[in-house]
């Protein structure tokens, strides 16, 4: 392992973080790039080459010193890569890099392999008539894109109507072009895929937030997206990468449409901005994974798991040369435990990627809260309008939190008055929940389907209310391995013993946590105690809740001592009326 | 921040990992050590110095190029540090390094500040008579120690009786000596402390396992130790470090004695082997923390938290030059997600620290399980007897797991027959638990004390059984914020409605998860469902449990179809008898 030498075309930040991973395994990386480039700063040996990573002659020289050649970025000369590949391994394959360089060819290739991607059509020429034809074919608006050398939004032009033609052609007319059908997406997702000699593995699905077409934030895992969609995104990304050649990591960017379907946006055949979070959040980072895959060092799917939810924020340059360092210094001072990466690029320029920071927390909500001051600092220094790190309120349409932790279910809507008090507690403690009617008797299939899907979607606890022959809590418990709390609802006939006993006396093997009749307050507090074991902030809120209860009672005790029991009784009795 | 330059005496592995942290903040570190030393390999600039880090002249030269001088290891010339300190910051202070260099002076200093440490006495001379006097004063066995240049067990000699005198003096007689009272410790703990300009902060308390007097394994946090002891260890470590001068991180090694009291063993004024785990496990690593503290970059206590329980295993050289790389390669191939650090030291020698690996997992039990193959690999390559990564069985004396996750409590031992079935489930699912008699009526204070202390000690769920006027579950719930499961026990008189209702009908605000009468099985399964939310392995076991129940029932259904109901009835009836 430590006898292998890797040749790297490009020594920017991606190369630097790759070298960091290689350093830890004592694997030598010979870098072709300018002297003192970011990657070279952290690698001291005699094997580097000075020059442009696009220079065929230099690439040829480099290739003679190493066992495998890889690229930091896909904008390289694939002719020379094809040539040297007869003598040295090139990973990923020059064929992959060549095809991905041409975004239209990339899309065509994916469509050949039945990988969902936006409809794309090549432009015959660069005239208003050509654009008009495109608009008639795929509709307005559409996205006009340069086939090559496009990244961070450069090379894209949204064409809303024919009035945009002149501006679009002025911006991009000199380049080879294609057009993409407009994708009305509700979120942008991304998955890092690892292609090894044995197959493809995927990191978790993340959510990317762009600003001015540059990646700004990455949330890992993606928020407000069901487990099912997270998994579908991983599968789509794996399917997409599997139809390319060679080994290495690939960044796959996707659109999530309103109907929860997914389209590939584009693929990068290398470590990617959307995968920086893996350095802190995962046992094996995207850079470790790239190194391992191109050198045939083993790697396993479960080594790509997330330790804790995490958020990555890019440090982009602002108007002053020291703006990136300012962002870093003030972010450290915020004291929220962000890991700072500065790339050694010297002076900042507006929009230049100067570094990034990642923070992880026991829950995404805590990560969002911790990220807020860092976002405020960067927005302030970069002169941007301040944005919220949290998107939960915007996404929880119609009262259903898409990132719900508690599922509140009832056999009939008539149980809702009983559940109100519990729901108020969940809201007060800021625990995201969803409410559903899932009758064990009248909708047995839907009930089973809902409960069965709850755990995979991230639901932690189910609160089930039912009265009479109250089967819902027990039936729910039999469809899942997460805790189910049963709330007996007092029926109109009888004292509710029927409700209690049909929830309480479950057979051995299928437990239901039963609370008192109509006592949804305690059901919610019990759910909070359970979730509080994982989320420190909720446990803390519970302790405060108990302290407040104690204080309330002690206040009345104090009043009774000071004013006498009869005076307090009169106040109390008056308030009751 | 990025304009500051740090001068570093020593470029070994500790220096290398420090430089890794500095690289990420673009802070230049000028290293004084041999060419191509581990730290220099990952730092390419013109500011390094070649030579011994003990060379006063070279130190003086280095000091003129930087804003602060720090040390990789304390075995340096403090005369020259004292001299340069008039011109450049030296962190930690030369006074601290000088005092810590002399282990006896270190102990004396700690005792002056009332910091608990083993009784230590200086030796007047190095004769059998001197040793005899020591033995009479502090008893046999005692530890004979070199006052200086002692690390990794070198410089220590255990003296069991007068028959050891000759060997002890032969080994150490030429060095300045002192003797330490023998500490009968049950565990070795360590805490990394960060001394900033504003005060002291502490990382979590870890457990260190030594082999041949060299640190082999670090468990973070320490296992089988109560939260109270973990916190006491942090407090003691902070108190110890607070009485030294200057800034930086300090490694504090401690003995945990049989009575749970703590003694300082020794202090290292620098990053330490017992803190390597912080690179992966904590938002801010010990190297980040050292850099920040010596440069007055802010740092907060909560940035030193552990993301997940973690275990560090040193990669020590064996007999062949490639043994460390072999350990690394095979450990990667084991596919358990360990982060490997190789130090770039070239050929391995037996016992030489060549690298380390850290893995983290959602629980310590999962980390232990994942670590086992790596431990087996290193033990095999190093020719050591294979050791278990898990110590839980050895430590759970008298049936009480010290790392218990479930507290099983009962109002009276007569409830034990009812609890048996539940305890069997906990055992089967491998959930550590403890059992206690805590009567709400006969031992109200002890009950309150036990339940109040459960959460801080790491208990996740309480199962409380009681019958009749069954107050225990509800009283327990009122003393804690963790979930309490109540098991109504059927009393000798009546049908048990009294037990059910006194557990179930708690006032709003204090929830108890009630299960059916005598149904401790479901109480244990409910506890498992709750813990399963955090521990994937337990959730998986629960799913298997449910699948087995389904299979059992379906087997009988199949039998009834094939053999007829009457034949199956006879078998069943026969088995019942």
Tab-separated table of N, CA and C in Angstrom, chain A residues 291-406:
chain	number	residue	atom	x	y	z
A	291	UNK	N	-9.044	7.514	-2.777
A	291	UNK	CA	-7.722	6.881	-2.693
A	291	UNK	C	-7.845	5.362	-2.677
A	292	UNK	N	-8.762	4.889	-1.818
A	292	UNK	CA	-8.906	3.438	-1.690
A	292	UNK	C	-9.381	2.821	-3.002
A	293	UNK	N	-10.358	3.464	-3.634
A	293	UNK	CA	-10.934	2.833	-4.823
A	293	UNK	C	-9.927	2.792	-5.964
A	294	UNK	N	-9.144	3.849	-6.157
A	294	UNK	CA	-8.216	3.825	-7.307
A	294	UNK	C	-7.018	2.927	-7.045
A	295	UNK	N	-6.749	2.614	-5.768
A	295	UNK	CA	-5.628	1.717	-5.442
A	295	UNK	C	-6.096	0.313	-5.057
A	296	UNK	N	-7.356	0.037	-5.254
A	296	UNK	CA	-7.915	-1.274	-4.888
A	296	UNK	C	-7.701	-1.623	-3.422
A	297	UNK	N	-7.744	-0.621	-2.562
A	297	UNK	CA	-7.748	-0.868	-1.109
A	297	UNK	C	-9.213	-1.054	-0.720
A	298	UNK	N	-9.537	-2.097	0.064
A	298	UNK	CA	-10.957	-2.415	0.288
A	298	UNK	C	-11.738	-1.280	0.966
A	299	UNK	N	-13.006	-1.279	0.702
A	299	UNK	CA	-13.912	-0.305	1.312
A	299	UNK	C	-15.298	-0.929	1.368
A	300	UNK	N	-16.021	-0.650	2.465
A	300	UNK	CA	-17.330	-1.283	2.669
A	300	UNK	C	-18.421	-0.224	2.736
A	301	UNK	N	-19.613	-0.605	2.325
A	301	UNK	CA	-20.747	0.332	2.340
A	301	UNK	C	-20.953	0.975	3.712
A	302	UNK	N	-20.881	0.147	4.779
A	302	UNK	CA	-21.227	0.734	6.092
A	302	UNK	C	-20.127	1.662	6.623
A	303	UNK	N	-19.000	1.731	5.959
A	303	UNK	CA	-17.969	2.700	6.345
A	303	UNK	C	-18.304	4.104	5.821
A	304	UNK	N	-19.388	4.190	5.041
A	304	UNK	CA	-19.794	5.473	4.465
A	304	UNK	C	-20.955	6.099	5.235
A	305	UNK	N	-21.276	5.524	6.408
A	305	UNK	CA	-22.383	6.043	7.213
A	305	UNK	C	-22.028	7.406	7.816
A	306	UNK	N	-23.072	8.111	8.240
A	306	UNK	CA	-22.896	9.394	8.922
A	306	UNK	C	-22.883	9.167	10.426
A	307	UNK	N	-21.866	9.713	11.103
A	307	UNK	CA	-21.832	9.607	12.572
A	307	UNK	C	-22.934	10.450	13.189
A	308	UNK	N	-23.050	11.658	12.735
A	308	UNK	CA	-24.057	12.587	13.234
A	308	UNK	C	-24.521	13.422	12.046
A	309	UNK	N	-25.756	13.943	12.093
A	309	UNK	CA	-26.176	14.874	11.053
A	309	UNK	C	-25.181	16.035	10.973
A	310	UNK	N	-24.940	16.524	9.761
A	310	UNK	CA	-23.918	17.559	9.632
A	310	UNK	C	-24.295	18.572	8.566
A	311	UNK	N	-23.714	19.724	8.699
A	311	UNK	CA	-23.916	20.807	7.725
A	311	UNK	C	-22.559	21.355	7.318
A	312	UNK	N	-22.372	21.521	6.005
A	312	UNK	CA	-21.152	22.116	5.480
A	312	UNK	C	-21.484	23.485	4.921
A	313	UNK	N	-20.668	24.462	5.248
A	313	UNK	CA	-20.863	25.824	4.726
A	313	UNK	C	-19.582	26.232	4.007
A	314	UNK	N	-19.695	26.601	2.740
A	314	UNK	CA	-18.509	27.054	2.012
A	314	UNK	C	-18.064	28.424	2.506
A	315	UNK	N	-16.747	28.592	2.543
A	315	UNK	CA	-16.200	29.919	2.820
A	315	UNK	C	-15.805	30.512	1.476
A	316	UNK	N	-16.642	31.418	0.988
A	316	UNK	CA	-16.398	32.051	-0.309
A	316	UNK	C	-15.810	33.432	-0.079
A	317	UNK	N	-14.894	33.820	-0.925
A	317	UNK	CA	-14.258	35.111	-0.773
A	317	UNK	C	-15.244	36.252	-0.942
A	318	UNK	N	-14.962	37.356	-0.259
A	318	UNK	CA	-15.747	38.584	-0.442
A	318	UNK	C	-14.813	39.639	-1.024
A	319	UNK	N	-15.124	40.894	-0.791
A	319	UNK	CA	-14.392	41.947	-1.508
A	319	UNK	C	-12.968	42.173	-0.986
A	320	UNK	N	-12.700	41.868	0.281
A	320	UNK	CA	-11.349	42.143	0.789
A	320	UNK	C	-10.494	40.876	0.765
A	321	UNK	N	-9.184	41.033	0.580
A	321	UNK	CA	-8.297	39.865	0.469
A	321	UNK	C	-8.336	38.955	1.696
A	322	UNK	N	-8.619	39.547	2.875
A	322	UNK	CA	-8.604	38.730	4.096
A	322	UNK	C	-10.005	38.277	4.506
A	323	UNK	N	-10.971	38.395	3.603
A	323	UNK	CA	-12.360	38.113	3.995
A	323	UNK	C	-12.554	36.660	4.429
A	324	UNK	N	-11.873	35.729	3.769
A	324	UNK	CA	-12.047	34.312	4.137
A	324	UNK	C	-11.505	34.052	5.536
A	325	UNK	N	-10.343	34.634	5.823
A	325	UNK	CA	-9.753	34.454	7.161
A	325	UNK	C	-10.649	35.097	8.213
A	326	UNK	N	-11.213	36.241	7.856
A	326	UNK	CA	-12.165	36.887	8.776
A	326	UNK	C	-13.348	35.980	9.095
A	327	UNK	N	-13.895	35.375	8.041
A	327	UNK	CA	-15.018	34.449	8.249
A	327	UNK	C	-14.591	33.310	9.162
A	328	UNK	N	-13.406	32.766	8.886
A	328	UNK	CA	-12.918	31.636	9.686
A	328	UNK	C	-12.721	32.042	11.140
A	329	UNK	N	-12.081	33.179	11.348
A	329	UNK	CA	-11.788	33.611	12.728
A	329	UNK	C	-13.073	33.848	13.520
A	330	UNK	N	-14.010	34.539	12.878
A	330	UNK	CA	-15.245	34.844	13.606
A	330	UNK	C	-16.081	33.579	13.811
A	331	UNK	N	-15.975	32.645	12.882
A	331	UNK	CA	-16.716	31.385	13.041
A	331	UNK	C	-16.136	30.554	14.173
A	332	UNK	N	-14.815	30.555	14.288
A	332	UNK	CA	-14.197	29.849	15.424
A	332	UNK	C	-14.655	30.510	16.724
A	333	UNK	N	-14.651	31.842	16.726
A	333	UNK	CA	-15.017	32.569	17.944
A	333	UNK	C	-16.466	32.307	18.345
A	334	UNK	N	-17.307	31.933	17.367
A	334	UNK	CA	-18.704	31.635	17.687
A	334	UNK	C	-18.803	30.407	18.596
A	335	UNK	N	-17.762	29.584	18.589
A	335	UNK	CA	-17.670	28.503	19.577
A	335	UNK	C	-18.694	27.402	19.424
A	336	UNK	N	-19.073	27.084	18.187
A	336	UNK	CA	-20.094	26.054	17.993
A	336	UNK	C	-19.490	24.729	17.517
A	337	UNK	N	-18.168	24.637	17.512
A	337	UNK	CA	-17.539	23.348	17.194
A	337	UNK	C	-17.433	23.046	15.716
A	338	UNK	N	-17.410	24.093	14.882
A	338	UNK	CA	-17.230	23.838	13.449
A	338	UNK	C	-15.771	23.489	13.169
A	339	UNK	N	-15.575	22.524	12.264
A	339	UNK	CA	-14.221	22.212	11.803
A	339	UNK	C	-13.944	23.092	10.595
A	340	UNK	N	-12.868	23.866	10.694
A	340	UNK	CA	-12.569	24.845	9.646
A	340	UNK	C	-11.498	24.293	8.714
A	341	UNK	N	-11.710	24.431	7.426
A	341	UNK	CA	-10.702	24.064	6.431
A	341	UNK	C	-10.414	25.288	5.572
A	342	UNK	N	-9.200	25.807	5.675
A	342	UNK	CA	-8.785	26.872	4.757
A	342	UNK	C	-7.823	26.240	3.759
A	343	UNK	N	-7.954	26.672	2.484
A	343	UNK	CA	-7.286	25.928	1.418
A	343	UNK	C	-5.893	26.430	1.055
A	344	UNK	N	-5.415	27.455	1.754
A	344	UNK	CA	-4.074	27.942	1.434
A	344	UNK	C	-3.997	28.625	0.086
A	345	UNK	N	-5.069	29.342	-0.276
A	345	UNK	CA	-5.103	29.975	-1.595
A	345	UNK	C	-4.648	31.426	-1.572
A	346	UNK	N	-4.250	31.926	-0.433
A	346	UNK	CA	-3.793	33.315	-0.371
A	346	UNK	C	-4.947	34.285	-0.317
A	347	UNK	N	-4.905	35.311	-1.151
A	347	UNK	CA	-5.921	36.365	-1.085
A	347	UNK	C	-7.275	35.891	-1.607
A	348	UNK	N	-8.301	36.355	-0.936
A	348	UNK	CA	-9.671	36.020	-1.355
A	348	UNK	C	-10.096	36.913	-2.516
A	349	UNK	N	-10.916	36.370	-3.405
A	349	UNK	CA	-11.605	37.173	-4.428
A	349	UNK	C	-13.085	36.860	-4.299
A	350	UNK	N	-13.949	37.808	-4.671
A	350	UNK	CA	-15.385	37.568	-4.501
A	350	UNK	C	-15.822	36.253	-5.163
A	351	UNK	N	-16.491	35.424	-4.405
A	351	UNK	CA	-17.033	34.181	-4.939
A	351	UNK	C	-16.039	33.032	-5.015
A	352	UNK	N	-14.755	33.290	-4.763
A	352	UNK	CA	-13.757	32.226	-4.852
A	352	UNK	C	-13.900	31.278	-3.656
A	353	UNK	N	-13.788	29.979	-3.919
A	353	UNK	CA	-13.871	29.001	-2.831
A	353	UNK	C	-12.554	29.000	-2.053
A	354	UNK	N	-12.576	29.572	-0.865
A	354	UNK	CA	-11.369	29.742	-0.059
A	354	UNK	C	-11.248	28.694	1.037
A	355	UNK	N	-12.349	28.071	1.370
A	355	UNK	CA	-12.334	27.097	2.446
A	355	UNK	C	-13.750	26.615	2.700
A	356	UNK	N	-13.921	25.835	3.724
A	356	UNK	CA	-15.276	25.432	4.107
A	356	UNK	C	-15.268	25.080	5.587
A	357	UNK	N	-16.438	24.971	6.153
A	357	UNK	CA	-16.522	24.503	7.537
A	357	UNK	C	-17.668	23.513	7.673
A	358	UNK	N	-17.432	22.527	8.517
A	358	UNK	CA	-18.429	21.483	8.720
A	358	UNK	C	-18.714	21.400	10.196
A	359	UNK	N	-19.993	21.302	10.526
A	359	UNK	CA	-20.275	20.955	11.920
A	359	UNK	C	-21.256	19.804	11.977
A	360	UNK	N	-21.110	19.035	13.014
A	360	UNK	CA	-22.003	17.896	13.227
A	360	UNK	C	-22.663	18.091	14.577
A	361	UNK	N	-23.846	17.490	14.747
A	361	UNK	CA	-24.565	17.604	16.022
A	361	UNK	C	-25.440	16.364	16.177
A	362	UNK	N	-25.877	16.081	17.401
A	362	UNK	CA	-26.680	14.874	17.620
A	362	UNK	C	-27.962	14.851	16.782
A	363	UNK	N	-28.474	15.999	16.399
A	363	UNK	CA	-29.649	16.028	15.536
A	363	UNK	C	-29.499	17.174	14.544
A	364	UNK	N	-30.244	17.083	13.430
A	364	UNK	CA	-30.151	18.143	12.436
A	364	UNK	C	-30.637	19.466	12.998
A	365	UNK	N	-31.642	19.391	13.897
A	365	UNK	CA	-32.120	20.641	14.470
A	365	UNK	C	-31.032	21.348	15.268
A	366	UNK	N	-30.265	20.558	16.024
A	366	UNK	CA	-29.167	21.166	16.778
A	366	UNK	C	-28.078	21.680	15.836
A	367	UNK	N	-27.848	20.937	14.747
A	367	UNK	CA	-26.851	21.389	13.767
A	367	UNK	C	-27.289	22.706	13.129
A	368	UNK	N	-28.568	22.804	12.796
A	368	UNK	CA	-29.086	24.043	12.194
A	368	UNK	C	-28.919	25.226	13.150
A	369	UNK	N	-29.225	24.948	14.401
A	369	UNK	CA	-29.117	26.003	15.404
A	369	UNK	C	-27.658	26.459	15.553
A	370	UNK	N	-26.752	25.484	15.583
A	370	UNK	CA	-25.335	25.819	15.731
A	370	UNK	C	-24.814	26.530	14.486
A	371	UNK	N	-25.367	26.178	13.313
A	371	UNK	CA	-24.881	26.762	12.061
A	371	UNK	C	-25.313	28.210	11.888
A	372	UNK	N	-26.449	28.579	12.513
A	372	UNK	CA	-27.009	29.910	12.255
A	372	UNK	C	-25.999	31.052	12.432
A	373	UNK	N	-25.262	31.105	13.561
A	373	UNK	CA	-24.303	32.227	13.695
A	373	UNK	C	-23.231	32.225	12.608
A	374	UNK	N	-22.819	31.045	12.147
A	374	UNK	CA	-21.785	30.990	11.105
A	374	UNK	C	-22.334	31.510	9.782
A	375	UNK	N	-23.597	31.170	9.522
A	375	UNK	CA	-24.253	31.639	8.308
A	375	UNK	C	-24.399	33.168	8.369
A	376	UNK	N	-24.777	33.662	9.543
A	376	UNK	CA	-24.918	35.109	9.704
A	376	UNK	C	-23.584	35.819	9.470
A	377	UNK	N	-22.525	35.226	10.031
A	377	UNK	CA	-21.189	35.824	9.875
A	377	UNK	C	-20.781	35.855	8.397
A	378	UNK	N	-20.935	34.744	7.697
A	378	UNK	CA	-20.514	34.715	6.288
A	378	UNK	C	-21.387	35.644	5.454
A	379	UNK	N	-22.684	35.620	5.711
A	379	UNK	CA	-23.564	36.505	4.939
A	379	UNK	C	-23.206	37.970	5.172
A	380	UNK	N	-22.892	38.295	6.412
A	380	UNK	CA	-22.552	39.681	6.728
A	380	UNK	C	-21.254	40.098	6.017
A	381	UNK	N	-20.236	39.248	6.131
A	381	UNK	CA	-18.938	39.609	5.529
A	381	UNK	C	-19.035	39.611	4.000
A	382	UNK	N	-19.873	38.731	3.456
A	382	UNK	CA	-20.007	38.673	2.003
A	382	UNK	C	-21.081	39.638	1.495
A	383	UNK	N	-21.711	40.376	2.406
A	383	UNK	CA	-22.708	41.355	1.991
A	383	UNK	C	-23.954	40.734	1.407
A	384	UNK	N	-24.312	39.548	1.915
A	384	UNK	CA	-25.523	38.867	1.426
A	384	UNK	C	-26.648	39.057	2.427
A	385	UNK	N	-27.872	38.906	1.946
A	385	UNK	CA	-29.008	38.969	2.842
A	385	UNK	C	-28.952	37.745	3.755
A	386	UNK	N	-29.139	37.966	5.025
A	386	UNK	CA	-29.030	36.868	5.984
A	386	UNK	C	-30.123	35.827	5.745
A	387	UNK	N	-29.725	34.573	5.773
A	387	UNK	CA	-30.643	33.465	5.496
A	387	UNK	C	-30.759	32.557	6.703
A	388	UNK	N	-31.918	31.906	6.888
A	388	UNK	CA	-32.024	30.965	8.002
A	388	UNK	C	-31.394	29.610	7.647
A	389	UNK	N	-30.667	29.028	8.610
A	389	UNK	CA	-30.062	27.709	8.381
A	389	UNK	C	-31.126	26.625	8.408
A	390	UNK	N	-32.244	26.931	9.061
A	390	UNK	CA	-33.296	25.936	9.214
A	390	UNK	C	-34.384	26.144	8.185
A	391	UNK	N	-34.862	25.076	7.593
A	391	UNK	CA	-35.918	25.180	6.589
A	391	UNK	C	-37.158	24.444	7.023
A	392	UNK	N	-37.192	24.026	8.305
A	392	UNK	CA	-38.243	23.104	8.721
A	392	UNK	C	-39.628	23.737	8.635
A	393	UNK	N	-39.750	25.004	9.043
A	393	UNK	CA	-41.083	25.598	9.073
A	393	UNK	C	-41.645	25.721	7.662
A	394	UNK	N	-40.797	26.090	6.712
A	394	UNK	CA	-41.267	26.274	5.349
A	394	UNK	C	-41.782	24.964	4.752
A	395	UNK	N	-41.182	23.858	5.154
A	395	UNK	CA	-41.471	22.592	4.475
A	395	UNK	C	-42.610	21.811	5.109
A	396	UNK	N	-43.071	22.221	6.296
A	396	UNK	CA	-44.040	21.387	6.986
A	396	UNK	C	-45.465	21.797	6.600
A	397	UNK	N	-45.773	21.619	5.348
A	397	UNK	CA	-47.063	22.034	4.805
A	397	UNK	C	-48.225	21.354	5.514
A	398	UNK	N	-49.329	22.047	5.617
A	398	UNK	CA	-50.581	21.497	6.143
A	398	UNK	C	-50.407	20.820	7.497
A	399	UNK	N	-49.503	21.329	8.295
A	399	UNK	CA	-49.376	20.828	9.662
A	399	UNK	C	-48.609	19.538	9.809
A	400	UNK	N	-48.157	18.941	8.690
A	400	UNK	CA	-47.398	17.699	8.797
A	400	UNK	C	-45.909	18.010	8.668
A	401	UNK	N	-45.146	17.737	9.715
A	401	UNK	CA	-43.703	17.904	9.612
A	401	UNK	C	-43.157	16.754	8.778
A	402	UNK	N	-42.416	17.086	7.700
A	402	UNK	CA	-41.900	15.980	6.874
A	402	UNK	C	-40.744	15.271	7.567
A	403	UNK	N	-40.159	15.941	8.559
A	403	UNK	CA	-39.100	15.301	9.348
A	403	UNK	C	-39.641	14.862	10.709
A	404	UNK	N	-40.902	14.444	10.711
A	404	UNK	CA	-41.571	14.106	11.964
A	404	UNK	C	-40.819	13.045	12.759
A	405	UNK	N	-40.756	13.202	14.075
A	405	UNK	CA	-40.168	12.204	14.959
A	405	UNK	C	-41.259	11.414	15.677
A	406	UNK	N	-42.421	12.019	15.820
A	406	UNK	CA	-43.534	11.338	16.483
A	406	UNK	C	-44.697	11.224	15.500
